[in-house]
PDB file of N, CA and C in Angstrom:
ATOM      1  N   MET A 781     -37.438 -24.244  61.248  1.00 58.00           N
ATOM      2  CA  MET A 781     -38.489 -23.255  60.502  1.00 58.00           C
ATOM      3  C   MET A 781     -39.456 -24.006  60.716  1.00 58.00           C
ATOM      4  N   ASP A 782     -40.762 -23.453  60.897  1.00 66.00           N
ATOM      5  CA  ASP A 782     -41.891 -23.709  60.577  1.00 66.00           C
ATOM      6  C   ASP A 782     -42.328 -23.365  59.368  1.00 66.00           C
ATOM      7  N   ALA A 783     -43.802 -25.077  59.205  1.00 85.00           N
ATOM      8  CA  ALA A 783     -43.768 -25.219  57.756  1.00 85.00           C
ATOM      9  C   ALA A 783     -44.396 -24.050  57.213  1.00 85.00           C
ATOM     10  N   LYS A 784     -44.165 -24.137  55.728  1.00 90.00           N
ATOM     11  CA  LYS A 784     -44.208 -22.811  54.724  1.00 90.00           C
ATOM     12  C   LYS A 784     -46.009 -22.608  54.753  1.00 90.00           C
ATOM     13  N   PRO A 785     -46.632 -20.982  54.669  1.00 90.00           N
ATOM     14  CA  PRO A 785     -48.061 -21.290  54.357  1.00 90.00           C
ATOM     15  C   PRO A 785     -48.365 -21.692  53.464  1.00 90.00           C
ATOM     16  N   PRO A 786     -49.824 -21.739  52.899  1.00 91.00           N
ATOM     17  CA  PRO A 786     -50.341 -22.148  52.149  1.00 91.00           C
ATOM     18  C   PRO A 786     -50.228 -21.138  51.007  1.00 91.00           C
ATOM     19  N   LEU A 787     -50.157 -21.329  49.680  1.00 92.00           N
ATOM     20  CA  LEU A 787     -50.070 -20.453  48.592  1.00 92.00           C
ATOM     21  C   LEU A 787     -51.339 -19.822  48.386  1.00 92.00           C
ATOM     22  N   PRO A 788     -51.394 -18.392  48.029  1.00 89.00           N
ATOM     23  CA  PRO A 788     -52.860 -17.802  48.227  1.00 89.00           C
ATOM     24  C   PRO A 788     -53.822 -18.413  47.110  1.00 89.00           C
ATOM     25  N   SER A 789     -54.782 -18.466  47.200  1.00 86.00           N
ATOM     26  CA  SER A 789     -55.896 -18.691  46.360  1.00 86.00           C
ATOM     27  C   SER A 789     -56.208 -18.407  44.632  1.00 86.00           C
ATOM     28  N   ASP A 790     -55.782 -17.136  44.763  1.00 88.00           N
ATOM     29  CA  ASP A 790     -55.733 -16.401  43.386  1.00 88.00           C
ATOM     30  C   ASP A 790     -54.760 -15.291  43.342  1.00 88.00           C
ATOM     31  N   TRP A 791     -55.173 -14.752  42.079  1.00 86.00           N
ATOM     32  CA  TRP A 791     -54.456 -13.741  41.643  1.00 86.00           C
ATOM     33  C   TRP A 791     -53.897 -12.782  42.566  1.00 86.00           C
ATOM     34  N   PHE A 792     -54.863 -11.835  42.958  1.00 85.00           N
ATOM     35  CA  PHE A 792     -54.556 -10.946  43.800  1.00 85.00           C
ATOM     36  C   PHE A 792     -54.961 -10.980  45.292  1.00 85.00           C
ATOM     37  N   ALA A 793     -54.652 -12.503  45.881  1.00 87.00           N
ATOM     38  CA  ALA A 793     -54.941 -12.826  47.328  1.00 87.00           C
ATOM     39  C   ALA A 793     -53.439 -12.252  47.625  1.00 87.00           C
ATOM     40  N   ASP A 794     -53.299 -11.830  48.791  1.00 87.00           N
ATOM     41  CA  ASP A 794     -52.276 -11.498  49.603  1.00 87.00           C
ATOM     42  C   ASP A 794     -51.317 -13.057  49.810  1.00 87.00           C
ATOM     43  N   TRP A 795     -50.112 -12.878  50.030  1.00 88.00           N
ATOM     44  CA  TRP A 795     -49.357 -14.020  50.189  1.00 88.00           C
ATOM     45  C   TRP A 795     -48.730 -13.736  51.571  1.00 88.00           C
ATOM     46  N   PRO A 796     -48.962 -14.900  52.516  1.00 88.00           N
ATOM     47  CA  PRO A 796     -48.960 -15.088  54.216  1.00 88.00           C
ATOM     48  C   PRO A 796     -47.492 -14.933  53.772  1.00 88.00           C
ATOM     49  N   ARG A 797     -46.743 -14.592  55.310  1.00 89.00           N
ATOM     50  CA  ARG A 797     -45.314 -14.508  55.325  1.00 89.00           C
ATOM     51  C   ARG A 797     -45.016 -15.466  56.137  1.00 89.00           C
ATOM     52  N   ILE A 798     -43.740 -15.696  56.110  1.00 90.00           N
ATOM     53  CA  ILE A 798     -43.003 -16.800  57.103  1.00 90.00           C
ATOM     54  C   ILE A 798     -42.114 -15.295  58.146  1.00 90.00           C
ATOM     55  N   ALA A 799     -42.250 -15.557  59.501  1.00 91.00           N
ATOM     56  CA  ALA A 799     -41.797 -14.835  60.563  1.00 91.00           C
ATOM     57  C   ALA A 799     -40.157 -15.345  60.197  1.00 91.00           C
ATOM     58  N   ILE A 800     -39.511 -13.863  60.064  1.00 92.00           N
ATOM     59  CA  ILE A 800     -37.630 -13.961  60.364  1.00 92.00           C
ATOM     60  C   ILE A 800     -36.996 -13.424  61.223  1.00 92.00           C
ATOM     61  N   ASP A 801     -36.172 -14.491  61.759  1.00 96.00           N
ATOM     62  CA  ASP A 801     -34.860 -13.523  63.108  1.00 96.00           C
ATOM     63  C   ASP A 801     -34.350 -12.932  62.150  1.00 96.00           C
ATOM     64  N   THR A 802     -34.253 -11.607  62.136  1.00 96.00           N
ATOM     65  CA  THR A 802     -32.794 -10.638  61.405  1.00 96.00           C
ATOM     66  C   THR A 802     -32.065 -10.282  62.352  1.00 96.00           C
ATOM     67  N   SER A 803     -32.124 -10.899  63.531  1.00 97.00           N
ATOM     68  CA  SER A 803     -31.052 -10.084  64.727  1.00 97.00           C
ATOM     69  C   SER A 803     -29.583 -10.514  64.255  1.00 97.00           C
ATOM     70  N   ASP A 804     -28.627 -10.105  64.780  1.00 97.00           N
ATOM     71  CA  ASP A 804     -27.358  -9.962  64.441  1.00 97.00           C
ATOM     72  C   ASP A 804     -26.828 -11.270  64.454  1.00 97.00           C
ATOM     73  N   GLN A 805     -27.138 -12.493  65.360  1.00 97.00           N
ATOM     74  CA  GLN A 805     -26.333 -13.682  65.589  1.00 97.00           C
ATOM     75  C   GLN A 805     -27.658 -14.751  64.669  1.00 97.00           C
ATOM     76  N   SER A 806     -28.234 -13.949  63.757  1.00 97.00           N
ATOM     77  CA  SER A 806     -29.248 -15.409  63.154  1.00 97.00           C
ATOM     78  C   SER A 806     -28.629 -16.354  61.985  1.00 97.00           C
ATOM     79  N   GLY A 807     -29.102 -17.078  61.652  1.00 96.00           N
ATOM     80  CA  GLY A 807     -29.182 -17.512  60.267  1.00 96.00           C
ATOM     81  C   GLY A 807     -29.272 -16.600  58.933  1.00 96.00           C
ATOM     82  N   PHE A 808     -30.080 -15.835  59.196  1.00 97.00           N
ATOM     83  CA  PHE A 808     -30.715 -14.804  57.789  1.00 97.00           C
ATOM     84  C   PHE A 808     -29.206 -13.796  58.158  1.00 97.00           C
ATOM     85  N   ALA A 809     -29.096 -13.727  59.047  1.00 98.00           N
ATOM     86  CA  ALA A 809     -27.820 -12.281  59.319  1.00 98.00           C
ATOM     87  C   ALA A 809     -26.324 -12.703  58.399  1.00 98.00           C
ATOM     88  N   ALA A 810     -26.132 -14.369  58.767  1.00 97.00           N
ATOM     89  CA  ALA A 810     -25.081 -14.798  58.174  1.00 97.00           C
ATOM     90  C   ALA A 810     -25.278 -14.992  56.657  1.00 97.00           C
ATOM     91  N   ILE A 811     -26.427 -14.961  56.467  1.00 97.00           N
ATOM     92  CA  ILE A 811     -26.659 -15.052  54.472  1.00 97.00           C
ATOM     93  C   ILE A 811     -26.640 -13.948  53.751  1.00 97.00           C
ATOM     94  N   ASN A 812     -27.341 -13.076  55.137  1.00 98.00           N
ATOM     95  CA  ASN A 812     -27.177 -11.784  54.007  1.00 98.00           C
ATOM     96  C   ASN A 812     -25.733 -11.370  53.924  1.00 98.00           C
ATOM     97  N   ARG A 813     -25.081 -11.057  55.104  1.00 98.00           N
ATOM     98  CA  ARG A 813     -23.996 -11.046  54.716  1.00 98.00           C
ATOM     99  C   ARG A 813     -22.734 -11.940  53.604  1.00 98.00           C
ATOM    100  N   ILE A 814     -23.095 -13.084  53.336  1.00 98.00           N
ATOM    101  CA  ILE A 814     -22.331 -13.882  52.481  1.00 98.00           C
ATOM    102  C   ILE A 814     -22.861 -13.240  51.283  1.00 98.00           C
ATOM    103  N   ALA A 815     -24.347 -12.967  51.501  1.00 98.00           N
ATOM    104  CA  ALA A 815     -24.945 -12.524  49.897  1.00 98.00           C
ATOM    105  C   ALA A 815     -24.129 -11.170  49.276  1.00 98.00           C
ATOM    106  N   GLY A 816     -24.082 -10.508  50.403  1.00 98.00           N
ATOM    107  CA  GLY A 816     -23.985  -8.996  50.296  1.00 98.00           C
ATOM    108  C   GLY A 816     -22.419  -8.763  49.676  1.00 98.00           C
ATOM    109  N   PHE A 817     -21.599  -9.635  50.367  1.00 98.00           N
ATOM    110  CA  PHE A 817     -19.865  -9.872  50.109  1.00 98.00           C
ATOM    111  C   PHE A 817     -19.829  -9.642  48.484  1.00 98.00           C
ATOM    112  N   ALA A 818     -20.828 -10.962  47.963  1.00 97.00           N
ATOM    113  CA  ALA A 818     -21.002 -11.725  46.859  1.00 97.00           C
ATOM    114  C   ALA A 818     -21.630 -10.231  45.761  1.00 97.00           C
ATOM    115  N   ALA A 819     -22.450  -9.622  46.108  1.00 97.00           N
ATOM    116  CA  ALA A 819     -22.890  -8.965  45.401  1.00 97.00           C
ATOM    117  C   ALA A 819     -22.117  -7.286  45.366  1.00 97.00           C
ATOM    118  N   SER A 820     -21.433  -7.132  46.397  1.00 97.00           N
ATOM    119  CA  SER A 820     -20.658  -5.745  46.237  1.00 97.00           C
ATOM    120  C   SER A 820     -19.171  -6.517  45.748  1.00 97.00           C
ATOM    121  N   SER A 821     -18.609  -7.947  46.063  1.00 97.00           N
ATOM    122  CA  SER A 821     -17.652  -8.181  44.639  1.00 97.00           C
ATOM    123  C   SER A 821     -17.699  -8.252  43.446  1.00 97.00           C
ATOM    124  N   TRP A 822     -19.097  -8.576  43.094  1.00 97.00           N
ATOM    125  CA  TRP A 822     -19.264  -8.168  41.564  1.00 97.00           C
ATOM    126  C   TRP A 822     -19.543  -7.062  40.976  1.00 97.00           C
ATOM    127  N   THR A 823     -20.445  -6.347  41.993  1.00 96.00           N
ATOM    128  CA  THR A 823     -19.862  -4.623  41.777  1.00 96.00           C
ATOM    129  C   THR A 823     -18.848  -4.145  41.738  1.00 96.00           C
ATOM    130  N   CYS A 824     -18.126  -4.483  42.581  1.00 96.00           N
ATOM    131  CA  CYS A 824     -16.870  -3.608  42.323  1.00 96.00           C
ATOM    132  C   CYS A 824     -15.477  -4.252  41.723  1.00 96.00           C
ATOM    133  N   ASN A 825     -15.527  -5.553  41.329  1.00 95.00           N
ATOM    134  CA  ASN A 825     -14.238  -6.315  41.033  1.00 95.00           C
ATOM    135  C   ASN A 825     -14.693  -7.108  39.652  1.00 95.00           C
ATOM    136  N   SER A 826     -16.094  -7.088  39.027  1.00 95.00           N
ATOM    137  CA  SER A 826     -16.393  -7.704  38.195  1.00 95.00           C
ATOM    138  C   SER A 826     -15.832  -6.811  36.734  1.00 95.00           C
ATOM    139  N   PRO A 827     -15.531  -7.734  35.808  1.00 95.00           N
ATOM    140  CA  PRO A 827     -15.442  -6.652  34.293  1.00 95.00           C
ATOM    141  C   PRO A 827     -17.001  -6.437  33.811  1.00 95.00           C
ATOM    142  N   ASP A 828     -17.848  -7.221  34.291  1.00 94.00           N
ATOM    143  CA  ASP A 828     -19.588  -7.310  34.076  1.00 94.00           C
ATOM    144  C   ASP A 828     -19.710  -6.151  34.790  1.00 94.00           C
ATOM    145  N   GLY A 829     -19.824  -5.635  36.325  1.00 95.00           N
ATOM    146  CA  GLY A 829     -20.092  -4.942  37.163  1.00 95.00           C
ATOM    147  C   GLY A 829     -20.099  -3.154  36.750  1.00 95.00           C
ATOM    148  N   PRO A 830     -20.955  -2.738  37.154  1.00 96.00           N
ATOM    149  CA  PRO A 830     -20.727  -1.349  37.087  1.00 96.00           C
ATOM    150  C   PRO A 830     -20.042  -0.283  37.112  1.00 96.00           C
ATOM    151  N   LEU A 831     -18.973  -0.806  38.232  1.00 94.00           N
ATOM    152  CA  LEU A 831     -17.595   0.262  38.062  1.00 94.00           C
ATOM    153  C   LEU A 831     -16.745   0.121  36.536  1.00 94.00           C
ATOM    154  N   GLU A 832     -17.063  -0.989  36.138  1.00 94.00           N
ATOM    155  CA  GLU A 832     -16.056  -1.248  34.997  1.00 94.00           C
ATOM    156  C   GLU A 832     -17.127  -1.039  33.265  1.00 94.00           C
ATOM    157  N   THR A 833     -18.314  -1.587  33.913  1.00 93.00           N
ATOM    158  CA  THR A 833     -19.158  -1.360  32.472  1.00 93.00           C
ATOM    159  C   THR A 833     -20.332  -0.400  33.212  1.00 93.00           C
ATOM    160  N   PRO A 834     -20.428   0.673  32.986  1.00 93.00           N
ATOM    161  CA  PRO A 834     -21.302   1.575  33.256  1.00 93.00           C
ATOM    162  C   PRO A 834     -22.608   1.201  32.541  1.00 93.00           C
ATOM    163  N   MET A 835     -23.503   1.330  33.752  1.00 96.00           N
ATOM    164  CA  MET A 835     -24.954   0.352  33.586  1.00 96.00           C
ATOM    165  C   MET A 835     -25.947   1.407  33.966  1.00 96.00           C
ATOM    166  N   PRO A 836     -27.096   1.307  33.885  1.00 97.00           N
ATOM    167  CA  PRO A 836     -28.457   1.745  34.186  1.00 97.00           C
ATOM    168  C   PRO A 836     -28.586   1.006  36.036  1.00 97.00           C
ATOM    169  N   LEU A 837     -29.069   2.151  37.004  1.00 97.00           N
ATOM    170  CA  LEU A 837     -28.729   1.360  37.982  1.00 97.00           C
ATOM    171  C   LEU A 837     -29.656   0.278  38.688  1.00 97.00           C
ATOM    172  N   MET A 838     -30.879  -0.049  37.570  1.00 97.00           N
ATOM    173  CA  MET A 838     -31.928  -0.900  37.804  1.00 97.00           C
ATOM    174  C   MET A 838     -30.932  -2.012  37.012  1.00 97.00           C
ATOM    175  N   GLN A 839     -30.205  -2.124  35.850  1.00 97.00           N
ATOM    176  CA  GLN A 839     -29.333  -2.836  35.675  1.00 97.00           C
ATOM    177  C   GLN A 839     -28.102  -3.569  36.710  1.00 97.00           C
ATOM    178  N   ALA A 840     -27.661  -2.603  37.159  1.00 97.00           N
ATOM    179  CA  ALA A 840     -26.855  -3.068  38.413  1.00 97.00           C
ATOM    180  C   ALA A 840     -27.464  -3.577  39.504  1.00 97.00           C
ATOM    181  N   VAL A 841     -28.362  -3.228  40.128  1.00 97.00           N
ATOM    182  CA  VAL A 841     -29.365  -4.148  40.941  1.00 97.00           C
ATOM    183  C   VAL A 841     -29.514  -5.582  40.653  1.00 97.00           C
ATOM    184  N   ASP A 842     -29.486  -5.616  39.340  1.00 97.00           N
ATOM    185  CA  ASP A 842     -30.326  -6.867  39.145  1.00 97.00           C
ATOM    186  C   ASP A 842     -29.108  -7.674  38.951  1.00 97.00           C
ATOM    187  N   GLY A 843     -28.084  -7.253  38.402  1.00 97.00           N
ATOM    188  CA  GLY A 843     -26.843  -7.945  38.515  1.00 97.00           C
ATOM    189  C   GLY A 843     -26.176  -8.414  39.850  1.00 97.00           C
ATOM    190  N   ALA A 844     -26.414  -7.527  41.025  1.00 97.00           N
ATOM    191  CA  ALA A 844     -25.759  -7.839  42.337  1.00 97.00           C
ATOM    192  C   ALA A 844     -26.673  -9.005  42.823  1.00 97.00           C
ATOM    193  N   VAL A 845     -28.287  -8.805  42.984  1.00 97.00           N
ATOM    194  CA  VAL A 845     -29.210  -9.685  43.416  1.00 97.00           C
ATOM    195  C   VAL A 845     -28.933 -11.310  42.561  1.00 97.00           C
ATOM    196  N   ARG A 846     -28.284 -10.993  41.578  1.00 97.00           N
ATOM    197  CA  ARG A 846     -28.419 -12.261  40.641  1.00 97.00           C
ATOM    198  C   ARG A 846     -27.305 -13.062  41.528  1.00 97.00           C
ATOM    199  N   GLU A 847     -25.858 -12.233  41.695  1.00 97.00           N
ATOM    200  CA  GLU A 847     -24.657 -12.960  41.915  1.00 97.00           C
ATOM    201  C   GLU A 847     -24.747 -13.363  42.950  1.00 97.00           C
ATOM    202  N   ALA A 848     -25.663 -12.622  43.842  1.00 98.00           N
ATOM    203  CA  ALA A 848     -25.389 -13.199  45.636  1.00 98.00           C
ATOM    204  C   ALA A 848     -26.667 -14.370  45.071  1.00 98.00           C
ATOM    205  N   LEU A 849     -27.772 -14.637  44.765  1.00 97.00           N
ATOM    206  CA  LEU A 849     -28.397 -15.430  44.891  1.00 97.00           C
ATOM    207  C   LEU A 849     -27.593 -16.758  44.158  1.00 97.00           C
ATOM    208  N   LEU A 850     -27.153 -16.683  43.123  1.00 98.00           N
ATOM    209  CA  LEU A 850     -25.806 -17.759  42.419  1.00 98.00           C
ATOM    210  C   LEU A 850     -25.256 -18.399  43.604  1.00 98.00           C
ATOM    211  N   HIS A 851     -24.287 -17.463  44.270  1.00 98.00           N
ATOM    212  CA  HIS A 851     -23.315 -17.548  45.112  1.00 98.00           C
ATOM    213  C   HIS A 851     -23.962 -18.433  46.423  1.00 98.00           C
ATOM    214  N   LEU A 852     -25.202 -17.963  46.756  1.00 98.00           N
ATOM    215  CA  LEU A 852     -25.833 -18.766  48.104  1.00 98.00           C
ATOM    216  C   LEU A 852     -26.204 -19.990  47.704  1.00 98.00           C
ATOM    217  N   LEU A 853     -26.930 -20.167  46.198  1.00 98.00           N
ATOM    218  CA  LEU A 853     -27.398 -21.749  45.551  1.00 98.00           C
ATOM    219  C   LEU A 853     -26.466 -22.611  45.402  1.00 98.00           C
ATOM    220  N   GLU A 854     -25.085 -21.982  44.846  1.00 98.00           N
ATOM    221  CA  GLU A 854     -23.802 -22.626  44.566  1.00 98.00           C
ATOM    222  C   GLU A 854     -23.019 -23.662  45.515  1.00 98.00           C
ATOM    223  N   LEU A 855     -23.267 -22.855  46.841  1.00 97.00           N
ATOM    224  CA  LEU A 855     -22.995 -23.122  48.331  1.00 97.00           C
ATOM    225  C   LEU A 855     -23.729 -23.909  48.766  1.00 97.00           C
ATOM    226  N   GLY A 856     -25.178 -23.865  48.373  1.00 97.00           N
ATOM    227  CA  GLY A 856     -26.143 -24.996  48.799  1.00 97.00           C
ATOM    228  C   GLY A 856     -26.933 -24.307  50.212  1.00 97.00           C
ATOM    229  N   LEU A 857     -26.542 -22.847  50.358  1.00 97.00           N
ATOM    230  CA  LEU A 857     -26.869 -22.226  51.505  1.00 97.00           C
ATOM    231  C   LEU A 857     -28.520 -21.762  51.446  1.00 97.00           C
ATOM    232  N   ILE A 858     -28.877 -21.857  50.272  1.00 96.00           N
ATOM    233  CA  ILE A 858     -30.614 -21.611  50.161  1.00 96.00           C
ATOM    234  C   ILE A 858     -30.647 -22.978  49.069  1.00 96.00           C
ATOM    235  N   ASP A 859     -32.294 -22.985  48.854  1.00 95.00           N
ATOM    236  CA  ASP A 859     -32.628 -23.951  47.833  1.00 95.00           C
ATOM    237  C   ASP A 859     -33.840 -23.210  47.430  1.00 95.00           C
ATOM    238  N   ILE A 860     -34.657 -23.715  46.225  1.00 96.00           N
ATOM    239  CA  ILE A 860     -35.287 -23.572  45.467  1.00 96.00           C
ATOM    240  C   ILE A 860     -36.630 -24.358  45.611  1.00 96.00           C
ATOM    241  N   ASP A 861     -37.996 -23.588  45.997  1.00 94.00           N
ATOM    242  CA  ASP A 861     -39.205 -24.441  46.302  1.00 94.00           C
ATOM    243  C   ASP A 861     -39.661 -24.639  44.719  1.00 94.00           C
ATOM    244  N   SER A 862     -39.199 -25.770  44.008  1.00 95.00           N
ATOM    245  CA  SER A 862     -39.629 -25.498  42.457  1.00 95.00           C
ATOM    246  C   SER A 862     -41.075 -26.083  42.451  1.00 95.00           C
ATOM    247  N   GLU A 863     -41.806 -26.807  43.353  1.00 94.00           N
ATOM    248  CA  GLU A 863     -43.100 -27.149  43.781  1.00 94.00           C
ATOM    249  C   GLU A 863     -43.964 -25.872  43.740  1.00 94.00           C
ATOM    250  N   ARG A 864     -43.584 -25.063  45.108  1.00 93.00           N
ATOM    251  CA  ARG A 864     -44.460 -23.954  45.386  1.00 93.00           C
ATOM    252  C   ARG A 864     -44.069 -22.964  44.202  1.00 93.00           C
ATOM    253  N   LEU A 865     -42.976 -22.934  43.541  1.00 91.00           N
ATOM    254  CA  LEU A 865     -43.262 -21.551  42.826  1.00 91.00           C
ATOM    255  C   LEU A 865     -43.610 -21.778  41.850  1.00 91.00           C
ATOM    256  N   HIS A 866     -43.839 -23.129  41.450  1.00 94.00           N
ATOM    257  CA  HIS A 866     -44.455 -23.581  40.050  1.00 94.00           C
ATOM    258  C   HIS A 866     -46.042 -23.363  39.855  1.00 94.00           C
ATOM    259  N   ALA A 867     -46.629 -23.646  41.397  1.00 93.00           N
ATOM    260  CA  ALA A 867     -47.585 -23.889  41.676  1.00 93.00           C
ATOM    261  C   ALA A 867     -48.830 -22.507  41.964  1.00 93.00           C
ATOM    262  N   ALA A 868     -47.951 -21.277  42.483  1.00 91.00           N
ATOM    263  CA  ALA A 868     -48.328 -20.247  42.298  1.00 91.00           C
ATOM    264  C   ALA A 868     -49.373 -19.257  41.916  1.00 91.00           C
ATOM    265  N   PRO A 869     -50.443 -18.897  41.844  1.00 89.00           N
ATOM    266  CA  PRO A 869     -50.722 -17.957  40.890  1.00 89.00           C
ATOM    267  C   PRO A 869     -50.124 -17.071  40.303  1.00 89.00           C
ATOM    268  N   SER A 870     -49.537 -16.348  41.421  1.00 89.00           N
ATOM    269  CA  SER A 870     -48.886 -15.057  40.773  1.00 89.00           C
ATOM    270  C   SER A 870     -47.686 -14.732  42.260  1.00 89.00           C
ATOM    271  N   TYR A 871     -47.066 -13.427  42.218  1.00 88.00           N
ATOM    272  CA  TYR A 871     -46.022 -13.129  42.715  1.00 88.00           C
ATOM    273  C   TYR A 871     -45.913 -12.174  43.277  1.00 88.00           C
ATOM    274  N   PRO A 872     -45.720 -11.632  44.466  1.00 87.00           N
ATOM    275  CA  PRO A 872     -45.406 -10.680  44.872  1.00 87.00           C
ATOM    276  C   PRO A 872     -43.999 -10.130  44.356  1.00 87.00           C
ATOM    277  N   THR A 873     -44.216  -8.690  43.812  1.00 85.00           N
ATOM    278  CA  THR A 873     -42.837  -8.343  43.331  1.00 85.00           C
ATOM    279  C   THR A 873     -42.126  -7.437  44.357  1.00 85.00           C
ATOM    280  N   SER A 874     -42.879  -6.967  45.567  1.00 84.00           N
ATOM    281  CA  SER A 874     -42.347  -6.338  46.272  1.00 84.00           C
ATOM    282  C   SER A 874     -42.513  -6.669  47.667  1.00 84.00           C
ATOM    283  N   ARG A 875     -42.032  -6.274  48.868  1.00 81.00           N
ATOM    284  CA  ARG A 875     -42.382  -6.909  50.253  1.00 81.00           C
ATOM    285  C   ARG A 875     -43.104  -5.398  50.869  1.00 81.00           C
ATOM    286  N   LYS A 876     -44.044  -5.828  51.519  1.00 76.00           N
ATOM    287  CA  LYS A 876     -45.158  -4.761  52.445  1.00 76.00           C
ATOM    288  C   LYS A 876     -44.353  -4.555  53.910  1.00 76.00           C
ATOM    289  N   GLY A 877     -43.949  -3.198  53.934  1.00 62.00           N
ATOM    290  CA  GLY A 877     -43.487  -2.497  54.981  1.00 62.00           C
ATOM    291  C   GLY A 877     -43.199  -3.733  56.068  1.00 62.00           C
TER     292      GLY A 877
END
C-alpha cells in the first residue's frame, strides 16, 4: 500500500483518500467477507443480536460493525493507527460517493 496521505489541516478540510482495490480477488474483498460473516453471525446467532434482542436499526448496525471490527482486530488483519487517529483535527463520518 502507498504511504498514507497527510491529515487535513483544519476541521472542515477534505480528507485525502487512499485508492482501494475492491475487485473480487483483492485483500479488501477477503477482509470484507470475513467481517461480513462476523457481523452476520452476531446478528443471527448472538443473544445480544437483533434477532434475539429487538433493537432499533441503528443499534443493530452499530453492533454488527462493532463485532466485525473486533473480529478483524483480534485476528490481526487490521491495525489502528493511534498516532494518526489522535493527530486528526476532525473525522469524516460518511464516505463521498
